[in-house]
Amino acid sequence: MLRSLDIRDMLIIDRLEMLFDPGLNVLTGETGAGKSILLDCLGFVLGGRGRGDLLRAGAGQGAVTAVFDLAPDHPARAVLDEAGLGGDAGDEVILRRLVTADGRSTAFVNDRRVSAEALRGLAERLVEIHGQHDDGGLLNPRGHRQLLDAFAGSAAELEAVRRAWGTLQGARRDLAAAEAALAAVRAEEDYLRHAVDELDRLAPQPGEDASLDATRRSMQAAGRIRDDVARALQALGPNGAEALIGDAGRWLDTVADRAEGRLDGAIAALGRCLTELGEASQGVERCLEALSVDPAALEAVADRLFAIRGLARKHGVAPDDLAGFAEGLRQRLAALDGGADDLRRLAGGLAAAEAGYRTAAAALSDRRRAAAGRLDRA
């Protein structure tokens, strides 16, 4: 129940406070006394359109406050709960709305700011406003169908038509989407088949890029190391240190008997040196064999690595994603190959939906025609 209405600086009203008693309250007055202004202000606080011309001349801000008593089981409480205002609603609800000269308005429910939409939703549960021309709606053809359906009791038929229409619209959307998708795939069929063939021939695997890169780097490093090891082996071999030490030993052997033993230690050391040198040469030679790199194998690794990376750049994906990308292309080709079957299936579903809608619409039309005759005779 509306308990009070407080108006400040609205239209020609400076300030007005109205209190209402339970039951019927009647406002009377001559034409121009301001009854319509009160309704305009009430409509404004209930969510009507805010306008700058509602503001009293010379005022900076107008305000309307309406206080309603709210029973515990009042349907407005559901709206308050939905808007998150249920905890603020006691036995009364206070609606307050402000307007400025530029037409901007601000609404509050129990001193909490709300949107105009939320205010209107609440007001629909609080107030019904009727005018002297309410029966004019009977002359509006747009309302005749609702009146006829209400008289005919065709709620079940209406619901069946709504469901059938929803099914029909869904079938149309599904068919249109499938046709568009199939057309898009057909437009790029040549590209898809070429790309899939290229990817299948290369057959890249996840992780292969990193593995090939590591192998290539290892082989390249081995090649560089092998050059130095080979030079070391040459320096140690018969044409290097081994020959020099051997010559030194032979020269000392020729004069050892005349040196009265003074060269014995040196000659023995040279012998040991030759032995150690031989072992060193064997170790270096084994390392050299282990570092042997087949240039053709290195070239093959590099070629595959660069082919994978080139294909990844071409398709704009990471090398490790090429396998998944190829699978996606295959699925699109499969959709192309099976697209005609899907279209036939969806077209059949659309035909069934159209038939269902026509059947439901015919049943509703029959009930309306039967009720129209009864209503005309009533």
PDB file of C-alpha atoms in Angstrom, residues 85-309:
ATOM      1  CA  LEU A  85      17.764  -5.891  -1.828  1.00  0.00           C
ATOM      2  CA  GLY A  86      15.779  -8.451   0.132  1.00  0.00           C
ATOM      3  CA  GLY A  87      17.826  -8.012   3.284  1.00  0.00           C
ATOM      4  CA  ASP A  88      16.955  -4.306   3.372  1.00  0.00           C
ATOM      5  CA  ALA A  89      13.190  -4.795   3.094  1.00  0.00           C
ATOM      6  CA  GLY A  90      11.379  -4.689   6.418  1.00  0.00           C
ATOM      7  CA  ASP A  91       7.738  -3.655   6.677  1.00  0.00           C
ATOM      8  CA  GLU A  92       8.207  -0.797   4.228  1.00  0.00           C
ATOM      9  CA  VAL A  93       9.905   0.000   0.945  1.00  0.00           C
ATOM     10  CA  ILE A  94      11.129   3.514   0.218  1.00  0.00           C
ATOM     11  CA  LEU A  95      11.528   4.519  -3.421  1.00  0.00           C
ATOM     12  CA  ARG A  96      13.401   7.751  -4.104  1.00  0.00           C
ATOM     13  CA  ARG A  97      14.350   9.216  -7.439  1.00  0.00           C
ATOM     14  CA  LEU A  98      16.226  12.387  -8.331  1.00  0.00           C
ATOM     15  CA  VAL A  99      16.306  14.341 -11.599  1.00  0.00           C
ATOM     16  CA  THR A 100      18.525  17.198 -12.787  1.00  0.00           C
ATOM     17  CA  ALA A 101      18.031  19.850 -15.449  1.00  0.00           C
ATOM     18  CA  ASP A 102      19.821  17.774 -18.122  1.00  0.00           C
ATOM     19  CA  GLY A 103      17.313  14.949 -17.652  1.00  0.00           C
ATOM     20  CA  ARG A 104      19.660  12.604 -15.799  1.00  0.00           C
ATOM     21  CA  SER A 105      18.044  10.682 -12.988  1.00  0.00           C
ATOM     22  CA  THR A 106      19.191   8.522 -10.088  1.00  0.00           C
ATOM     23  CA  ALA A 107      17.016   5.936  -8.346  1.00  0.00           C
ATOM     24  CA  PHE A 108      17.256   4.476  -4.845  1.00  0.00           C
ATOM     25  CA  VAL A 109      15.422   1.673  -3.069  1.00  0.00           C
ATOM     26  CA  ASN A 110      15.769   1.854   0.712  1.00  0.00           C
ATOM     27  CA  ASP A 111      18.695   4.257   0.160  1.00  0.00           C
ATOM     28  CA  ARG A 112      20.542   1.813  -2.108  1.00  0.00           C
ATOM     29  CA  ARG A 113      21.148   2.914  -5.671  1.00  0.00           C
ATOM     30  CA  VAL A 114      19.442   0.784  -8.323  1.00  0.00           C
ATOM     31  CA  SER A 115      19.039   0.841 -12.091  1.00  0.00           C
ATOM     32  CA  ALA A 116      15.915   2.213 -13.729  1.00  0.00           C
ATOM     33  CA  GLU A 117      15.160  -1.295 -15.014  1.00  0.00           C
ATOM     34  CA  ALA A 118      15.267  -2.749 -11.496  1.00  0.00           C
ATOM     35  CA  LEU A 119      13.087   0.102 -10.257  1.00  0.00           C
ATOM     36  CA  ARG A 120      10.474  -0.543 -12.944  1.00  0.00           C
ATOM     37  CA  GLY A 121      10.466  -4.261 -12.193  1.00  0.00           C
ATOM     38  CA  LEU A 122       9.767  -3.521  -8.535  1.00  0.00           C
ATOM     39  CA  ALA A 123       7.152  -0.859  -9.332  1.00  0.00           C
ATOM     40  CA  GLU A 124       5.163  -3.326 -11.438  1.00  0.00           C
ATOM     41  CA  ARG A 125       4.590  -5.344  -8.262  1.00  0.00           C
ATOM     42  CA  LEU A 126       3.714  -2.305  -6.159  1.00  0.00           C
ATOM     43  CA  VAL A 127       1.360  -0.146  -8.245  1.00  0.00           C
ATOM     44  CA  GLU A 128      -1.212  -0.497 -11.011  1.00  0.00           C
ATOM     45  CA  ILE A 129      -2.245   2.713 -12.763  1.00  0.00           C
ATOM     46  CA  HIS A 130      -5.535   2.707 -14.677  1.00  0.00           C
ATOM     47  CA  GLY A 131      -6.936   5.461 -16.869  1.00  0.00           C
ATOM     48  CA  GLN A 132     -10.362   6.335 -18.206  1.00  0.00           C
ATOM     49  CA  HIS A 133      -9.485   4.960 -21.642  1.00  0.00           C
ATOM     50  CA  ASP A 134      -8.209   1.542 -20.541  1.00  0.00           C
ATOM     51  CA  ASP A 135     -10.995  -0.155 -22.512  1.00  0.00           C
ATOM     52  CA  GLY A 136      -9.590   1.364 -25.704  1.00  0.00           C
ATOM     53  CA  GLY A 137      -7.226  -1.571 -25.893  1.00  0.00           C
ATOM     54  CA  LEU A 138     -10.150  -3.724 -26.941  1.00  0.00           C
ATOM     55  CA  LEU A 139     -10.154  -1.869 -30.263  1.00  0.00           C
ATOM     56  CA  ASN A 140      -6.473  -2.557 -30.920  1.00  0.00           C
ATOM     57  CA  PRO A 141      -6.162  -5.544 -33.317  1.00  0.00           C
ATOM     58  CA  ARG A 142      -2.796  -6.439 -31.818  1.00  0.00           C
ATOM     59  CA  GLY A 143      -4.551  -7.528 -28.637  1.00  0.00           C
ATOM     60  CA  HIS A 144      -7.325  -9.523 -30.268  1.00  0.00           C
ATOM     61  CA  ARG A 145      -5.285 -12.700 -30.608  1.00  0.00           C
ATOM     62  CA  GLN A 146      -4.458 -12.743 -26.900  1.00  0.00           C
ATOM     63  CA  LEU A 147      -8.107 -12.215 -26.025  1.00  0.00           C
ATOM     64  CA  LEU A 148      -9.157 -15.017 -28.345  1.00  0.00           C
ATOM     65  CA  ASP A 149      -6.533 -17.405 -26.936  1.00  0.00           C
ATOM     66  CA  ALA A 150      -7.598 -16.582 -23.395  1.00  0.00           C
ATOM     67  CA  PHE A 151     -11.240 -17.279 -24.292  1.00  0.00           C
ATOM     68  CA  ALA A 152     -10.345 -20.482 -26.168  1.00  0.00           C
ATOM     69  CA  GLY A 153      -8.107 -21.830 -23.396  1.00  0.00           C
ATOM     70  CA  SER A 154      -5.435 -22.630 -25.970  1.00  0.00           C
ATOM     71  CA  ALA A 155      -2.437 -22.493 -23.620  1.00  0.00           C
ATOM     72  CA  ALA A 156      -1.386 -26.067 -24.448  1.00  0.00           C
ATOM     73  CA  GLU A 157      -1.622 -25.455 -28.201  1.00  0.00           C
ATOM     74  CA  LEU A 158       0.307 -22.181 -27.861  1.00  0.00           C
ATOM     75  CA  GLU A 159       3.074 -23.925 -25.944  1.00  0.00           C
ATOM     76  CA  ALA A 160       3.210 -26.670 -28.580  1.00  0.00           C
ATOM     77  CA  VAL A 161       3.560 -24.047 -31.319  1.00  0.00           C
ATOM     78  CA  ARG A 162       6.303 -22.254 -29.376  1.00  0.00           C
ATOM     79  CA  ARG A 163       8.239 -25.490 -28.927  1.00  0.00           C
ATOM     80  CA  ALA A 164       7.756 -26.459 -32.577  1.00  0.00           C
ATOM     81  CA  TRP A 165       8.859 -22.999 -33.703  1.00  0.00           C
ATOM     82  CA  GLY A 166      11.972 -23.206 -31.536  1.00  0.00           C
ATOM     83  CA  THR A 167      12.774 -26.625 -32.999  1.00  0.00           C
ATOM     84  CA  LEU A 168      12.234 -25.297 -36.520  1.00  0.00           C
ATOM     85  CA  GLN A 169      14.475 -22.287 -35.947  1.00  0.00           C
ATOM     86  CA  GLY A 170      17.171 -24.511 -34.472  1.00  0.00           C
ATOM     87  CA  ALA A 171      17.001 -26.863 -37.468  1.00  0.00           C
ATOM     88  CA  ARG A 172      17.311 -23.913 -39.840  1.00  0.00           C
ATOM     89  CA  ARG A 173      20.321 -22.557 -37.975  1.00  0.00           C
ATOM     90  CA  ASP A 174      22.022 -25.963 -37.915  1.00  0.00           C
ATOM     91  CA  LEU A 175      21.512 -26.473 -41.642  1.00  0.00           C
ATOM     92  CA  ALA A 176      22.700 -22.956 -42.481  1.00  0.00           C
ATOM     93  CA  ALA A 177      25.799 -23.384 -40.318  1.00  0.00           C
ATOM     94  CA  ALA A 178      26.604 -26.745 -41.909  1.00  0.00           C
ATOM     95  CA  GLU A 179      26.163 -25.299 -45.406  1.00  0.00           C
ATOM     96  CA  ALA A 180      28.434 -22.364 -44.585  1.00  0.00           C
ATOM     97  CA  ALA A 181      31.083 -24.639 -43.063  1.00  0.00           C
ATOM     98  CA  LEU A 182      30.990 -26.989 -46.043  1.00  0.00           C
ATOM     99  CA  ALA A 183      31.246 -24.083 -48.480  1.00  0.00           C
ATOM    100  CA  ALA A 184      34.266 -22.736 -46.595  1.00  0.00           C
ATOM    101  CA  VAL A 185      35.990 -26.125 -46.674  1.00  0.00           C
ATOM    102  CA  ARG A 186      35.241 -26.595 -50.367  1.00  0.00           C
ATOM    103  CA  ALA A 187      36.751 -23.192 -51.111  1.00  0.00           C
ATOM    104  CA  GLU A 188      40.087 -24.351 -49.674  1.00  0.00           C
ATOM    105  CA  GLU A 189      39.954 -28.006 -50.705  1.00  0.00           C
ATOM    106  CA  ASP A 190      43.030 -27.778 -52.969  1.00  0.00           C
ATOM    107  CA  TYR A 191      45.042 -26.135 -50.215  1.00  0.00           C
ATOM    108  CA  LEU A 192      43.941 -28.726 -47.654  1.00  0.00           C
ATOM    109  CA  ARG A 193      44.843 -31.691 -49.823  1.00  0.00           C
ATOM    110  CA  HIS A 194      48.237 -30.216 -50.777  1.00  0.00           C
ATOM    111  CA  ALA A 195      49.047 -29.306 -47.176  1.00  0.00           C
ATOM    112  CA  VAL A 196      48.057 -32.734 -45.852  1.00  0.00           C
ATOM    113  CA  ASP A 197      50.115 -34.473 -48.552  1.00  0.00           C
ATOM    114  CA  GLU A 198      53.142 -32.309 -47.750  1.00  0.00           C
ATOM    115  CA  LEU A 199      52.818 -32.938 -44.020  1.00  0.00           C
ATOM    116  CA  ASP A 200      52.272 -36.668 -44.486  1.00  0.00           C
ATOM    117  CA  ARG A 201      55.398 -36.971 -46.623  1.00  0.00           C
ATOM    118  CA  LEU A 202      57.506 -35.222 -44.007  1.00  0.00           C
ATOM    119  CA  ALA A 203      55.652 -36.840 -41.056  1.00  0.00           C
ATOM    120  CA  PRO A 204      57.100 -34.585 -38.323  1.00  0.00           C
ATOM    121  CA  GLN A 205      56.801 -35.850 -34.761  1.00  0.00           C
ATOM    122  CA  PRO A 206      56.454 -33.911 -31.495  1.00  0.00           C
ATOM    123  CA  GLY A 207      59.893 -33.312 -29.996  1.00  0.00           C
ATOM    124  CA  GLU A 208      61.698 -34.126 -33.234  1.00  0.00           C
ATOM    125  CA  ASP A 209      62.831 -30.540 -33.796  1.00  0.00           C
ATOM    126  CA  ALA A 210      64.735 -30.416 -30.502  1.00  0.00           C
ATOM    127  CA  SER A 211      66.178 -33.898 -31.047  1.00  0.00           C
ATOM    128  CA  LEU A 212      67.431 -33.092 -34.556  1.00  0.00           C
ATOM    129  CA  ASP A 213      68.869 -29.785 -33.407  1.00  0.00           C
ATOM    130  CA  ALA A 214      70.793 -31.480 -30.592  1.00  0.00           C
ATOM    131  CA  THR A 215      72.086 -34.183 -32.973  1.00  0.00           C
ATOM    132  CA  ARG A 216      73.191 -31.598 -35.523  1.00  0.00           C
ATOM    133  CA  ARG A 217      75.009 -29.541 -32.912  1.00  0.00           C
ATOM    134  CA  SER A 218      76.731 -32.648 -31.549  1.00  0.00           C
ATOM    135  CA  MET A 219      77.840 -33.743 -35.017  1.00  0.00           C
ATOM    136  CA  GLN A 220      79.100 -30.261 -35.854  1.00  0.00           C
ATOM    137  CA  ALA A 221      80.994 -30.071 -32.566  1.00  0.00           C
ATOM    138  CA  ALA A 222      82.481 -33.517 -33.206  1.00  0.00           C
ATOM    139  CA  GLY A 223      83.724 -32.351 -36.595  1.00  0.00           C
ATOM    140  CA  ARG A 224      85.469 -29.352 -35.087  1.00  0.00           C
ATOM    141  CA  ILE A 225      87.029 -31.453 -32.272  1.00  0.00           C
ATOM    142  CA  ARG A 226      88.132 -34.142 -34.717  1.00  0.00           C
ATOM    143  CA  ASP A 227      90.270 -31.672 -36.657  1.00  0.00           C
ATOM    144  CA  ASP A 228      92.246 -30.777 -33.540  1.00  0.00           C
ATOM    145  CA  VAL A 229      92.530 -34.417 -32.443  1.00  0.00           C
ATOM    146  CA  ALA A 230      93.802 -35.406 -35.894  1.00  0.00           C
ATOM    147  CA  ARG A 231      96.467 -32.717 -35.747  1.00  0.00           C
ATOM    148  CA  ALA A 232      97.477 -33.941 -32.283  1.00  0.00           C
ATOM    149  CA  LEU A 233      97.763 -37.534 -33.549  1.00  0.00           C
ATOM    150  CA  GLN A 234      99.917 -36.369 -36.414  1.00  0.00           C
ATOM    151  CA  ALA A 235     102.173 -34.492 -33.994  1.00  0.00           C
ATOM    152  CA  LEU A 236     102.526 -37.615 -31.844  1.00  0.00           C
ATOM    153  CA  GLY A 237     102.966 -40.115 -34.675  1.00  0.00           C
ATOM    154  CA  PRO A 238     105.917 -41.420 -36.717  1.00  0.00           C
ATOM    155  CA  ASN A 239     106.304 -38.088 -38.421  1.00  0.00           C
ATOM    156  CA  GLY A 240     106.134 -36.132 -35.185  1.00  0.00           C
ATOM    157  CA  ALA A 241     107.233 -36.597 -31.596  1.00  0.00           C
ATOM    158  CA  GLU A 242     107.723 -40.359 -31.963  1.00  0.00           C
ATOM    159  CA  ALA A 243     110.270 -39.857 -34.761  1.00  0.00           C
ATOM    160  CA  LEU A 244     112.143 -37.139 -32.882  1.00  0.00           C
ATOM    161  CA  ILE A 245     112.363 -39.115 -29.644  1.00  0.00           C
ATOM    162  CA  GLY A 246     113.350 -42.242 -31.578  1.00  0.00           C
ATOM    163  CA  ASP A 247     116.119 -40.343 -33.344  1.00  0.00           C
ATOM    164  CA  ALA A 248     117.324 -38.932 -30.032  1.00  0.00           C
ATOM    165  CA  GLY A 249     117.440 -42.421 -28.528  1.00  0.00           C
ATOM    166  CA  ARG A 250     119.380 -43.850 -31.453  1.00  0.00           C
ATOM    167  CA  TRP A 251     121.913 -41.027 -31.372  1.00  0.00           C
ATOM    168  CA  LEU A 252     122.481 -41.552 -27.674  1.00  0.00           C
ATOM    169  CA  ASP A 253     122.788 -45.324 -28.106  1.00  0.00           C
ATOM    170  CA  THR A 254     125.676 -44.850 -30.528  1.00  0.00           C
ATOM    171  CA  VAL A 255     127.707 -42.940 -27.959  1.00  0.00           C
ATOM    172  CA  ALA A 256     126.520 -44.593 -24.764  1.00  0.00           C
ATOM    173  CA  ASP A 257     129.565 -46.922 -24.424  1.00  0.00           C
ATOM    174  CA  ARG A 258     131.868 -43.948 -24.593  1.00  0.00           C
ATOM    175  CA  ALA A 259     129.892 -41.859 -22.087  1.00  0.00           C
ATOM    176  CA  GLU A 260     130.899 -44.147 -19.197  1.00  0.00           C
ATOM    177  CA  GLY A 261     127.274 -44.604 -18.025  1.00  0.00           C
ATOM    178  CA  ARG A 262     126.414 -40.960 -17.860  1.00  0.00           C
ATOM    179  CA  LEU A 263     123.700 -41.413 -20.559  1.00  0.00           C
ATOM    180  CA  ASP A 264     122.122 -44.558 -19.163  1.00  0.00           C
ATOM    181  CA  GLY A 265     119.396 -42.695 -17.256  1.00  0.00           C
ATOM    182  CA  ALA A 266     118.565 -40.489 -20.198  1.00  0.00           C
ATOM    183  CA  ILE A 267     118.410 -43.437 -22.582  1.00  0.00           C
ATOM    184  CA  ALA A 268     116.098 -45.313 -20.175  1.00  0.00           C
ATOM    185  CA  ALA A 269     113.853 -42.241 -19.822  1.00  0.00           C
ATOM    186  CA  LEU A 270     113.605 -41.919 -23.589  1.00  0.00           C
ATOM    187  CA  GLY A 271     112.562 -45.558 -23.780  1.00  0.00           C
ATOM    188  CA  ARG A 272     109.840 -44.994 -21.239  1.00  0.00           C
ATOM    189  CA  CYS A 273     108.836 -41.870 -23.091  1.00  0.00           C
ATOM    190  CA  LEU A 274     108.423 -43.816 -26.319  1.00  0.00           C
ATOM    191  CA  THR A 275     106.256 -46.352 -24.500  1.00  0.00           C
ATOM    192  CA  GLU A 276     104.043 -43.622 -22.993  1.00  0.00           C
ATOM    193  CA  LEU A 277     103.972 -41.851 -26.318  1.00  0.00           C
ATOM    194  CA  GLY A 278     102.726 -44.996 -28.017  1.00  0.00           C
ATOM    195  CA  GLU A 279      99.949 -45.398 -25.471  1.00  0.00           C
ATOM    196  CA  ALA A 280      99.007 -41.745 -25.904  1.00  0.00           C
ATOM    197  CA  SER A 281      98.908 -42.135 -29.668  1.00  0.00           C
ATOM    198  CA  GLN A 282      96.657 -45.183 -29.370  1.00  0.00           C
ATOM    199  CA  GLY A 283      94.254 -43.290 -27.081  1.00  0.00           C
ATOM    200  CA  VAL A 284      94.123 -40.304 -29.407  1.00  0.00           C
ATOM    201  CA  GLU A 285      93.568 -42.611 -32.373  1.00  0.00           C
ATOM    202  CA  ARG A 286      90.639 -44.319 -30.644  1.00  0.00           C
ATOM    203  CA  CYS A 287      89.117 -40.909 -29.873  1.00  0.00           C
ATOM    204  CA  LEU A 288      89.564 -39.893 -33.489  1.00  0.00           C
ATOM    205  CA  GLU A 289      87.702 -42.979 -34.647  1.00  0.00           C
ATOM    206  CA  ALA A 290      84.861 -42.255 -32.208  1.00  0.00           C
ATOM    207  CA  LEU A 291      84.575 -38.689 -33.499  1.00  0.00           C
ATOM    208  CA  SER A 292      84.215 -39.811 -37.061  1.00  0.00           C
ATOM    209  CA  VAL A 293      81.209 -37.979 -38.640  1.00  0.00           C
ATOM    210  CA  ASP A 294      79.660 -38.983 -41.930  1.00  0.00           C
ATOM    211  CA  PRO A 295      79.159 -35.740 -43.891  1.00  0.00           C
ATOM    212  CA  ALA A 296      76.161 -37.264 -45.650  1.00  0.00           C
ATOM    213  CA  ALA A 297      74.542 -38.118 -42.311  1.00  0.00           C
ATOM    214  CA  LEU A 298      75.132 -34.575 -41.041  1.00  0.00           C
ATOM    215  CA  GLU A 299      73.617 -33.162 -44.210  1.00  0.00           C
ATOM    216  CA  ALA A 300      70.579 -35.443 -43.892  1.00  0.00           C
ATOM    217  CA  VAL A 301      69.980 -34.346 -40.289  1.00  0.00           C
ATOM    218  CA  ALA A 302      70.306 -30.671 -41.223  1.00  0.00           C
ATOM    219  CA  ASP A 303      68.016 -31.048 -44.252  1.00  0.00           C
ATOM    220  CA  ARG A 304      65.236 -32.648 -42.196  1.00  0.00           C
ATOM    221  CA  LEU A 305      65.604 -30.093 -39.411  1.00  0.00           C
ATOM    222  CA  PHE A 306      65.338 -27.182 -41.840  1.00  0.00           C
ATOM    223  CA  ALA A 307      62.429 -28.841 -43.671  1.00  0.00           C
ATOM    224  CA  ILE A 308      60.455 -29.173 -40.424  1.00  0.00           C
ATOM    225  CA  ARG A 309      61.168 -25.595 -39.414  1.00  0.00           C
TER     226      ARG A 309
END
